[in-house]
mmCIF file of C-alpha atoms in Angstrom:
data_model
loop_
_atom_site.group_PDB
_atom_site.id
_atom_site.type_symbol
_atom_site.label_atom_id
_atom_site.label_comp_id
_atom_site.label_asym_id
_atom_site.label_seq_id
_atom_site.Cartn_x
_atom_site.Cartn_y
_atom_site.Cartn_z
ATOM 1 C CA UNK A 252 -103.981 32.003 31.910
ATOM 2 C CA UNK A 253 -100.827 31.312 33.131
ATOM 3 C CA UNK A 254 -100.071 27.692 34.157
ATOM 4 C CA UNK A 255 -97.461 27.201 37.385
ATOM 5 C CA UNK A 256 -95.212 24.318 37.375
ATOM 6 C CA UNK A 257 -93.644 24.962 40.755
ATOM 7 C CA UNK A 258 -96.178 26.271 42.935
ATOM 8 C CA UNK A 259 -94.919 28.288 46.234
ATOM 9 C CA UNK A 260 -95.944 27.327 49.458
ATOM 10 C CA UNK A 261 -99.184 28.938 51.090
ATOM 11 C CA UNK A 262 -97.269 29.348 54.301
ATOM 12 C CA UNK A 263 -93.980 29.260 55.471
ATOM 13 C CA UNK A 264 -94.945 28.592 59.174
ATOM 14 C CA UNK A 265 -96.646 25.945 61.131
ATOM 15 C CA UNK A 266 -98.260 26.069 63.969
ATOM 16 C CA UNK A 267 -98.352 23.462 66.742
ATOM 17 C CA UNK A 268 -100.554 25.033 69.243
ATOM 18 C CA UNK A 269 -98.672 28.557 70.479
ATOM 19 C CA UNK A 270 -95.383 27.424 68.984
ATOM 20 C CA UNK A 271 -94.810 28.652 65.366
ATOM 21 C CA UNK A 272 -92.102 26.360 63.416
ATOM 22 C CA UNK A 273 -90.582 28.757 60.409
ATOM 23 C CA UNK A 274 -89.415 26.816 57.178
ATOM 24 C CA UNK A 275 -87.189 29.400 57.282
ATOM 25 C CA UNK A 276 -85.357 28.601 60.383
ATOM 26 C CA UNK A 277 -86.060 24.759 59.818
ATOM 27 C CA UNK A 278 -83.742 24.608 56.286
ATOM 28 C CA UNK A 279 -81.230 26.471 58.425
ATOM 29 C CA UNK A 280 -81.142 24.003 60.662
ATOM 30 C CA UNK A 281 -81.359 20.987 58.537
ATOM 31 C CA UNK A 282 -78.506 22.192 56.565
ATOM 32 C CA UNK A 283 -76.336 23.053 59.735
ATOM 33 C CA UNK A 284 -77.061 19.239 61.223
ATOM 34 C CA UNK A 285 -75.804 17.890 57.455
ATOM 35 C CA UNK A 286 -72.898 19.720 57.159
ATOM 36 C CA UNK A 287 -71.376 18.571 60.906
ATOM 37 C CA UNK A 288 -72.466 14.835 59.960
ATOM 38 C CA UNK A 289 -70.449 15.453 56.669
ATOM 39 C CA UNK A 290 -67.587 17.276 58.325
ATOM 40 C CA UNK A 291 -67.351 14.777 60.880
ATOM 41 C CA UNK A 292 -66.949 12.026 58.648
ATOM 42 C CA UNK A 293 -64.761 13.611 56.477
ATOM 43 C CA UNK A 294 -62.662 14.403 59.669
ATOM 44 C CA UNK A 295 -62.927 11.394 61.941
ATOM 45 C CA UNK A 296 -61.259 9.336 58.266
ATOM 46 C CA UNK A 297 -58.338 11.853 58.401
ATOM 47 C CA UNK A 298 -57.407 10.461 61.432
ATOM 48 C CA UNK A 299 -59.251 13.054 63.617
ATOM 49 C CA UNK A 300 -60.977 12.977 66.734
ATOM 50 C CA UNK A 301 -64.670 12.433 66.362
ATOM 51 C CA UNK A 302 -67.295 15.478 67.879
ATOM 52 C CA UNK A 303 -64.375 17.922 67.406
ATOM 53 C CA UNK A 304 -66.352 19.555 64.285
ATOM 54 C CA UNK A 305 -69.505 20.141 66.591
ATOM 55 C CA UNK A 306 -67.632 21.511 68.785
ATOM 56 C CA UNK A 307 -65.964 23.930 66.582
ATOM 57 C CA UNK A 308 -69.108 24.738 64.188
ATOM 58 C CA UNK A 309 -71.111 25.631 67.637
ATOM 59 C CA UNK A 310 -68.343 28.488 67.646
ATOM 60 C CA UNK A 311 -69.361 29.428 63.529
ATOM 61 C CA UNK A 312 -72.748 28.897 63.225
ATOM 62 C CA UNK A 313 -73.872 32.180 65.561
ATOM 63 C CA UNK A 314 -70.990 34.336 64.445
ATOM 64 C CA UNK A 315 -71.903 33.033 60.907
ATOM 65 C CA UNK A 316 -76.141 33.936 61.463
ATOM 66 C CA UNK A 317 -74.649 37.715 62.643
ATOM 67 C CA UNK A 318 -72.539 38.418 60.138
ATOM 68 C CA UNK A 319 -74.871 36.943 57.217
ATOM 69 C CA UNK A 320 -77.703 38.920 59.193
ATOM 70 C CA UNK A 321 -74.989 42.110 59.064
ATOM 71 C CA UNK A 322 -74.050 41.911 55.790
ATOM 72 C CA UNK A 323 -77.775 41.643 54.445
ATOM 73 C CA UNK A 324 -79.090 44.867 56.173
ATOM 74 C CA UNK A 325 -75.560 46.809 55.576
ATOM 75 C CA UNK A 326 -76.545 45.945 51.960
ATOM 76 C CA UNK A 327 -80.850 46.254 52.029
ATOM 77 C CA UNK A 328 -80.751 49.625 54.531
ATOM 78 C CA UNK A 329 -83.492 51.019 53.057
ATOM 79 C CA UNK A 330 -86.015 48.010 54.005
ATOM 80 C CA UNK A 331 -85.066 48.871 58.053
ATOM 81 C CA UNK A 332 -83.537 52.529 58.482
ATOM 82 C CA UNK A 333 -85.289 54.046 54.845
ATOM 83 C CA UNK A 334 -88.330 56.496 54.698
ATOM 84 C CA UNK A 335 -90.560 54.120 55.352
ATOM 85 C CA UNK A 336 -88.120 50.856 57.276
ATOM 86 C CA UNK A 337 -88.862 49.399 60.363
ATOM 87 C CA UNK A 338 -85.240 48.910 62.107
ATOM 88 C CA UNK A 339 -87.155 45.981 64.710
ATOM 89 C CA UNK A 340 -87.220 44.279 61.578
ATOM 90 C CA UNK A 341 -83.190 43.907 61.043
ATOM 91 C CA UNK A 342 -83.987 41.358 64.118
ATOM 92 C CA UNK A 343 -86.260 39.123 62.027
ATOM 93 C CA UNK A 344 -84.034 36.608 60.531
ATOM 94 C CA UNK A 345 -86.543 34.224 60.543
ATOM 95 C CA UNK A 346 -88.117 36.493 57.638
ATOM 96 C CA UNK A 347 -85.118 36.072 55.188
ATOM 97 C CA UNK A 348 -82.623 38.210 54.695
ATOM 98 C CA UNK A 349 -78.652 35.935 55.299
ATOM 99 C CA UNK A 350 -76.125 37.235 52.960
ATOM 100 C CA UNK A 351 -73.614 34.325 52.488
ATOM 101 C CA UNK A 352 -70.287 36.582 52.120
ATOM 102 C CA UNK A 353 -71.034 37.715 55.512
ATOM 103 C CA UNK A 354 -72.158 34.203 56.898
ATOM 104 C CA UNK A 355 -68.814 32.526 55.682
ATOM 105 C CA UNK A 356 -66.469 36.225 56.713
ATOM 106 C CA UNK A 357 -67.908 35.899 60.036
ATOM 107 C CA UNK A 358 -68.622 32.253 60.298
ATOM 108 C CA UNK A 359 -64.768 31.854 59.492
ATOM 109 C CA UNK A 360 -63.977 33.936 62.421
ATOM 110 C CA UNK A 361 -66.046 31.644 64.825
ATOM 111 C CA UNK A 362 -64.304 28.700 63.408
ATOM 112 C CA UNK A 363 -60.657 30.221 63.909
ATOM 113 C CA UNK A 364 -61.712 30.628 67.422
ATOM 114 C CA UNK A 365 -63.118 27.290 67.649
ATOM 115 C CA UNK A 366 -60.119 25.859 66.569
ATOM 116 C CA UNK A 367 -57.386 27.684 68.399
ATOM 117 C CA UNK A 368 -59.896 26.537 71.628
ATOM 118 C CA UNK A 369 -59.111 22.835 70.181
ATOM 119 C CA UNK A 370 -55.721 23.343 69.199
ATOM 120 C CA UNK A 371 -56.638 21.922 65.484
ATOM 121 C CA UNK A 372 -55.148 23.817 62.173
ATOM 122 C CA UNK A 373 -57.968 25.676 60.999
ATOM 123 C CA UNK A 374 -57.036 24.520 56.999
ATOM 124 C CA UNK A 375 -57.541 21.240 57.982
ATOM 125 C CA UNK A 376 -60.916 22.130 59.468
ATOM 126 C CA UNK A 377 -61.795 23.997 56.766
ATOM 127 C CA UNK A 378 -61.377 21.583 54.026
ATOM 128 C CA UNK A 379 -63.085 19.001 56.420
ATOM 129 C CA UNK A 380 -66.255 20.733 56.007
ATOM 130 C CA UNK A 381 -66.261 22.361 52.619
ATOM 131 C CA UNK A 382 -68.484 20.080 51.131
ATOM 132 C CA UNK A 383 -70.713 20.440 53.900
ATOM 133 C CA UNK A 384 -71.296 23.758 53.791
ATOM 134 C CA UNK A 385 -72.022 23.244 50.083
ATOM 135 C CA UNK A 386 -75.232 20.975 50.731
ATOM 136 C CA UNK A 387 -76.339 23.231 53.926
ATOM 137 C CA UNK A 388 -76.487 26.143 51.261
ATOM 138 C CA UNK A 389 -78.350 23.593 49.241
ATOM 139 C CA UNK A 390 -80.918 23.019 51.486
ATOM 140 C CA UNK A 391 -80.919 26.046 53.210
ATOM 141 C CA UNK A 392 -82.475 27.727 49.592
ATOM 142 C CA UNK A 393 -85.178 26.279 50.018
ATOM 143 C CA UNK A 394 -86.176 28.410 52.370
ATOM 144 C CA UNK A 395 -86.473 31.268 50.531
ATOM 145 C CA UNK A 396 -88.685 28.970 48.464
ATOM 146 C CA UNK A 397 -91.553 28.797 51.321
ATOM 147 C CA UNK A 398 -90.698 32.755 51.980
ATOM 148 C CA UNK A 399 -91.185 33.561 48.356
ATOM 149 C CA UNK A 400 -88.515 35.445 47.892
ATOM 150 C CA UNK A 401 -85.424 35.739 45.634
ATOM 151 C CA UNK A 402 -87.427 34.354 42.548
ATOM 152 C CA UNK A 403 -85.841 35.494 38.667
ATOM 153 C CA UNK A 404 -87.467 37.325 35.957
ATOM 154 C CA UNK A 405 -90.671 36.130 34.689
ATOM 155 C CA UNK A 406 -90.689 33.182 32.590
ATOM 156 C CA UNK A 407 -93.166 30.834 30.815
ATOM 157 C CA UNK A 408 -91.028 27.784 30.943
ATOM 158 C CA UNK A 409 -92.230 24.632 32.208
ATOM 159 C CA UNK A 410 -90.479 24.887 35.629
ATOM 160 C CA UNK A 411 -91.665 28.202 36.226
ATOM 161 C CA UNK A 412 -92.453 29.165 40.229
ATOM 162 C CA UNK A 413 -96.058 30.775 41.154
ATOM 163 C CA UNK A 414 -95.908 33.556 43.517
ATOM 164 C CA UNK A 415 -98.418 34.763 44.826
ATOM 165 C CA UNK A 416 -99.301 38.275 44.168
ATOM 166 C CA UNK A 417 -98.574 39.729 47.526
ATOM 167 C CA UNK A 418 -94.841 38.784 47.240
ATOM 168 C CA UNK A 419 -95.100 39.793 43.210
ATOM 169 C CA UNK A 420 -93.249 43.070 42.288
ATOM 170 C CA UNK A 421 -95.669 46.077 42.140
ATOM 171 C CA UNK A 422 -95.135 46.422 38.448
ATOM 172 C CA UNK A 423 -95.274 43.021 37.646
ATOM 173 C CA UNK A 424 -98.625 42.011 39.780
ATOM 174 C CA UNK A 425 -100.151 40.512 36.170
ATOM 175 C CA UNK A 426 -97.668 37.981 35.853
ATOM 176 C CA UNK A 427 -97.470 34.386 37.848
ATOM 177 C CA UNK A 428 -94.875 33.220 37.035
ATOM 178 C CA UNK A 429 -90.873 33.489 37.159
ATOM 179 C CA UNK A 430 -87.333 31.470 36.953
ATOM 180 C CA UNK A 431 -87.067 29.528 40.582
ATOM 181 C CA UNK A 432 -83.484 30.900 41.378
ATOM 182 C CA UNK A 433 -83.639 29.119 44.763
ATOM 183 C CA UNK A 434 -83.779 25.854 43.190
ATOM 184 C CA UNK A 435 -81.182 26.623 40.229
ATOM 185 C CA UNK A 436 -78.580 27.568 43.080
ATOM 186 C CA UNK A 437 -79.997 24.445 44.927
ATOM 187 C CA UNK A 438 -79.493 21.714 42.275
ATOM 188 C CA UNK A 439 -75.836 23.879 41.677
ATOM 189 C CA UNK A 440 -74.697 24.108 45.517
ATOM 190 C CA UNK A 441 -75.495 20.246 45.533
ATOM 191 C CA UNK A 442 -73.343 19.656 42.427
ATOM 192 C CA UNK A 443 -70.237 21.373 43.792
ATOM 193 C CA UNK A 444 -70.091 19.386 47.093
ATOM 194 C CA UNK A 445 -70.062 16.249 44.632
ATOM 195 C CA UNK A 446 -67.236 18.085 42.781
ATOM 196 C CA UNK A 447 -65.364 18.981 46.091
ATOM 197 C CA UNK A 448 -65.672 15.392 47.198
ATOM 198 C CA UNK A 449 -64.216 14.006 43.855
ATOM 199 C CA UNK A 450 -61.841 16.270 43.524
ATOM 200 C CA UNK A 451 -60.960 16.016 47.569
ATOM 201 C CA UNK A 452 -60.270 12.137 46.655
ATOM 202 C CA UNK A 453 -58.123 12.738 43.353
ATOM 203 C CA UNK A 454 -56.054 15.280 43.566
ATOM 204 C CA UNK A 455 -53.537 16.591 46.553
ATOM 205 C CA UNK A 456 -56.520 19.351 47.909
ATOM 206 C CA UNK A 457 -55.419 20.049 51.986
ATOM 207 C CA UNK A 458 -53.617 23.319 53.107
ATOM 208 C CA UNK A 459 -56.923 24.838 52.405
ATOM 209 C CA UNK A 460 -57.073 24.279 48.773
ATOM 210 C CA UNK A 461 -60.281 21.842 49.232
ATOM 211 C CA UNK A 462 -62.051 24.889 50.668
ATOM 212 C CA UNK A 463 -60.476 27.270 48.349
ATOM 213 C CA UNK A 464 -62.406 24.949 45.088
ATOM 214 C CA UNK A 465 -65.911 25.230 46.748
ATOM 215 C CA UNK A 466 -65.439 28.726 46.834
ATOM 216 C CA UNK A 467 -64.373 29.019 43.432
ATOM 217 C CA UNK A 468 -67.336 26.917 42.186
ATOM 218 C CA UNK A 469 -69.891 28.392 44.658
ATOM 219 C CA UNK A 470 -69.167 31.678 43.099
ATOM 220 C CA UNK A 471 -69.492 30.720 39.500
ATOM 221 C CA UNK A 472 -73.277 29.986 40.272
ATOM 222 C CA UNK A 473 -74.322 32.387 42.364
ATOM 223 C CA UNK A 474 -72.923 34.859 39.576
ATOM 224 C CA UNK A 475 -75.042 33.117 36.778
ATOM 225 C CA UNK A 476 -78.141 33.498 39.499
ATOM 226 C CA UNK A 477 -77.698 36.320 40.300
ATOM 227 C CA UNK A 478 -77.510 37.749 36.907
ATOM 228 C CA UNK A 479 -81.282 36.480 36.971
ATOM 229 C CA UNK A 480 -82.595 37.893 40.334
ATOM 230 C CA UNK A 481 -84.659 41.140 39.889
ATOM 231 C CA UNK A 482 -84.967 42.246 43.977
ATOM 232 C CA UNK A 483 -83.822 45.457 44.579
ATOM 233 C CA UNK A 484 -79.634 45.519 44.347
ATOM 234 C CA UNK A 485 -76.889 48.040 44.432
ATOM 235 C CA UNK A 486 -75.057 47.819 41.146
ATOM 236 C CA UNK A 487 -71.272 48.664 40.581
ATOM 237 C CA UNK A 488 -69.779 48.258 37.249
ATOM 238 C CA UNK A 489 -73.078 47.504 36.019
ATOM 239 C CA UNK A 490 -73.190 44.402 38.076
ATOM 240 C CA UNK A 491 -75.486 43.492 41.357
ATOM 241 C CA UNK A 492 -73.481 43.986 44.725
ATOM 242 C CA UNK A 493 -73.750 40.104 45.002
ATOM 243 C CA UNK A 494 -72.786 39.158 41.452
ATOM 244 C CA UNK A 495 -69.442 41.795 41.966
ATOM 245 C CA UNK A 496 -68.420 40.079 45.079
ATOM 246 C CA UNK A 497 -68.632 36.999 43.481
ATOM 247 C CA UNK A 498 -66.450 37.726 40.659
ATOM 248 C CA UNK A 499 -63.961 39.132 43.454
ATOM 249 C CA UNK A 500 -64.132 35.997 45.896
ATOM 250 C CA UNK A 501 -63.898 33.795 42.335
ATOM 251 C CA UNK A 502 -60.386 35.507 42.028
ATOM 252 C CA UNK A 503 -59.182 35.444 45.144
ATOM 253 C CA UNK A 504 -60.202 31.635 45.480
ATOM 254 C CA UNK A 505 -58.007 30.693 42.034
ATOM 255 C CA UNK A 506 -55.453 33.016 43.316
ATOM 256 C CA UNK A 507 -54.845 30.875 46.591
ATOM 257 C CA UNK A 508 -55.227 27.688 44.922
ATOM 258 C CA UNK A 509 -52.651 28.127 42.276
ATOM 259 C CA UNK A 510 -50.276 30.063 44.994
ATOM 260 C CA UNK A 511 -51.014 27.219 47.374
ATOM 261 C CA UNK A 512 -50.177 24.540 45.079
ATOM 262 C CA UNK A 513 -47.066 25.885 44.289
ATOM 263 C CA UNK A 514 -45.322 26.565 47.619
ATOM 264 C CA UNK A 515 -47.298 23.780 49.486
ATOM 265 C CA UNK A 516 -47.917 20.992 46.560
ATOM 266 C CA UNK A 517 -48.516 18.105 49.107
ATOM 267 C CA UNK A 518 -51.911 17.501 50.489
ATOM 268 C CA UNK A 519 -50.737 18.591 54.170
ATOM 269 C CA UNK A 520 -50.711 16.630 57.559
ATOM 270 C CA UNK A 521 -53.675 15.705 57.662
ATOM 271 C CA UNK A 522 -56.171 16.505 60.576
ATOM 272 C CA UNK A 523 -53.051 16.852 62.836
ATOM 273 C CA UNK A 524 -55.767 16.901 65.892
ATOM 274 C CA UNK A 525 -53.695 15.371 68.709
ATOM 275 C CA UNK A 526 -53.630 18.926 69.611
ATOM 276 C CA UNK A 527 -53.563 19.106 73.891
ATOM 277 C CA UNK A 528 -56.481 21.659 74.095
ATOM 278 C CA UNK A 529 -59.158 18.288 72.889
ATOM 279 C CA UNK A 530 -58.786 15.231 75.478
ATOM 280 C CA UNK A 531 -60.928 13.370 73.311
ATOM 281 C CA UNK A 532 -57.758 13.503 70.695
ATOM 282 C CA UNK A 533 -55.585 11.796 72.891
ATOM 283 C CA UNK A 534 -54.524 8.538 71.478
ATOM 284 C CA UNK A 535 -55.961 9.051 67.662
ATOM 285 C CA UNK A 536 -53.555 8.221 65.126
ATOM 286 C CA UNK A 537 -53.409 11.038 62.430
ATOM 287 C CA UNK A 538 -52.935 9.990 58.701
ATOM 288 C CA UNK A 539 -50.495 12.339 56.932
ATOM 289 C CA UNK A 540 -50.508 12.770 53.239
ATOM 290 C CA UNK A 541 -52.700 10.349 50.509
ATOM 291 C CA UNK A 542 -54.809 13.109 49.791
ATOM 292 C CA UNK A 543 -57.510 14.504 51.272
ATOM 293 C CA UNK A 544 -60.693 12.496 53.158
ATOM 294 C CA UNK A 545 -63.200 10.788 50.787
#
């Protein structure tokens, strides 16, 4: 009989009266509303104005939800537009399915614009909310945790997840029990915004470098994850789609960081955020140089 240690949810909706309230949706959320507080702080001590990273993430956070909501279904067709795929169902976000390279592409392009709007260097900006985004990933996995989906192989270890056998794979419906990949990249997204804010506060990180770490470290977990994940995946190379890309975005991250270093090896301006587009910035002094925000 096999014994879970992490059980799964029952449900990952509640119900208050007609309303349903997805877990889903809800870690979304949460993680959104920690990263701004982050960002915000992180900014505000550069020097910056405060509310400026609401106002910019309310440009990335919907062109971040379509293009992680792209990316999944350009990479999963067969689930929506296969023999037997419902394309409605691309529309359900709220039933999984957010593939981070296309959340942070696209998301990046809402930010651009959100800055431009402000009149704020989007480096700056970026490297503001790095760690951020780090813990919103954190939190946002567990998610997939009440949607019992994403799980590893099977396992017997102590920590093993219980899913139930309607979310089991159809040759695996005899085993219970499997490696809780949600909560390894969890515990791992929540380490690397403690690295980012160390190294943030030690070393000379701005011009985009700060951003450019949690990338680099992001990526070397999702890789080991992935390597565990048994949903359906395109391989190339003999690697998942998702493990690939990460290997890719790994080397393009130490590639800017060590070319960024070299031409630029200050830690930048600052915020700089006394752009004219944001009235509120009127007035702020902006701290230049020290390193980045703490």
């Amino acid at each position: 009989m096999d014994v879970a240690y992490l059980p799964s949810p029952s449900t990952g909706v509640l119900h208050l009266g007609p309303v349903p309230l997805r877990a889903y949706a809800f870690c979304i959320i949460l993680g959104v509303f920690v990263a701004v507080r982050l960002g915000n702080r992180r900014w505000v001590a550069r020097g910056g104005a405060p509310g400026v990273i609401a106002d910019v993430t309310i440009w990335a956070v919907p062109f971040g939800l379509v293009g992680g909501r792209i990316y999944h279904v350009i990479t999963s067709p067969d689930a929506y537009f296969g023999e037997h795929g419902e394309p409605i169902r691309a529309l359900y976000v709220w039933q999984g399915g957010l593939g981070i390279w296309g959340a942070i592409a696209l998301g990046a392009v809402g930010a651009w614009i959100g800055c431009r709007r402000h009149r704020i260097p989007f480096p700056e900006y970026a490297d503001a909310v790095a760690p951020g985004i780090a813990l919103a990933q954190a939190i946002g996995r567990w998610g997939n945790w009440f949607n019992q989906e994403l799980y590893g192989r099977p396992t017997t270890l102590p920590w093993g997840l219980e899913i139930d056998r309607a979310h089991r794979p159809s040759d695996m419906l005899d085993i219970a029990t499997y490696h809780p990949t949600f909560l390894y990249e969890s515990l791992w997204d929540g380490g690397v915004a403690v690295l980012v804010l160390w190294a943030a506060s030690r070393f000379a990180l701005g011009n985009g470098r700060t951003f450019a770490l949690y990338v680099a470290a992001y990526t070397v977990g999702r890789f080991w994850t992935e390597y565990l994940r048994i949903d359906e995946s395109h391989t190339i190379l003999g690697l998942r789609l998702n493990g690939l890309t990460s290997v890719v975005v790994f080397l393009g991250a130490v590639a800017f960081l060590v070319v960024s270093a070299c031409r630029n090896p200050g830690s930048g301006d600052g915020a700089r955020t006394t752009g004219e587009g944001d009235p509120r910035a009127a007035g702020v002094a902006v701290k230049a140089g020290g390193g980045d925000a703490r």
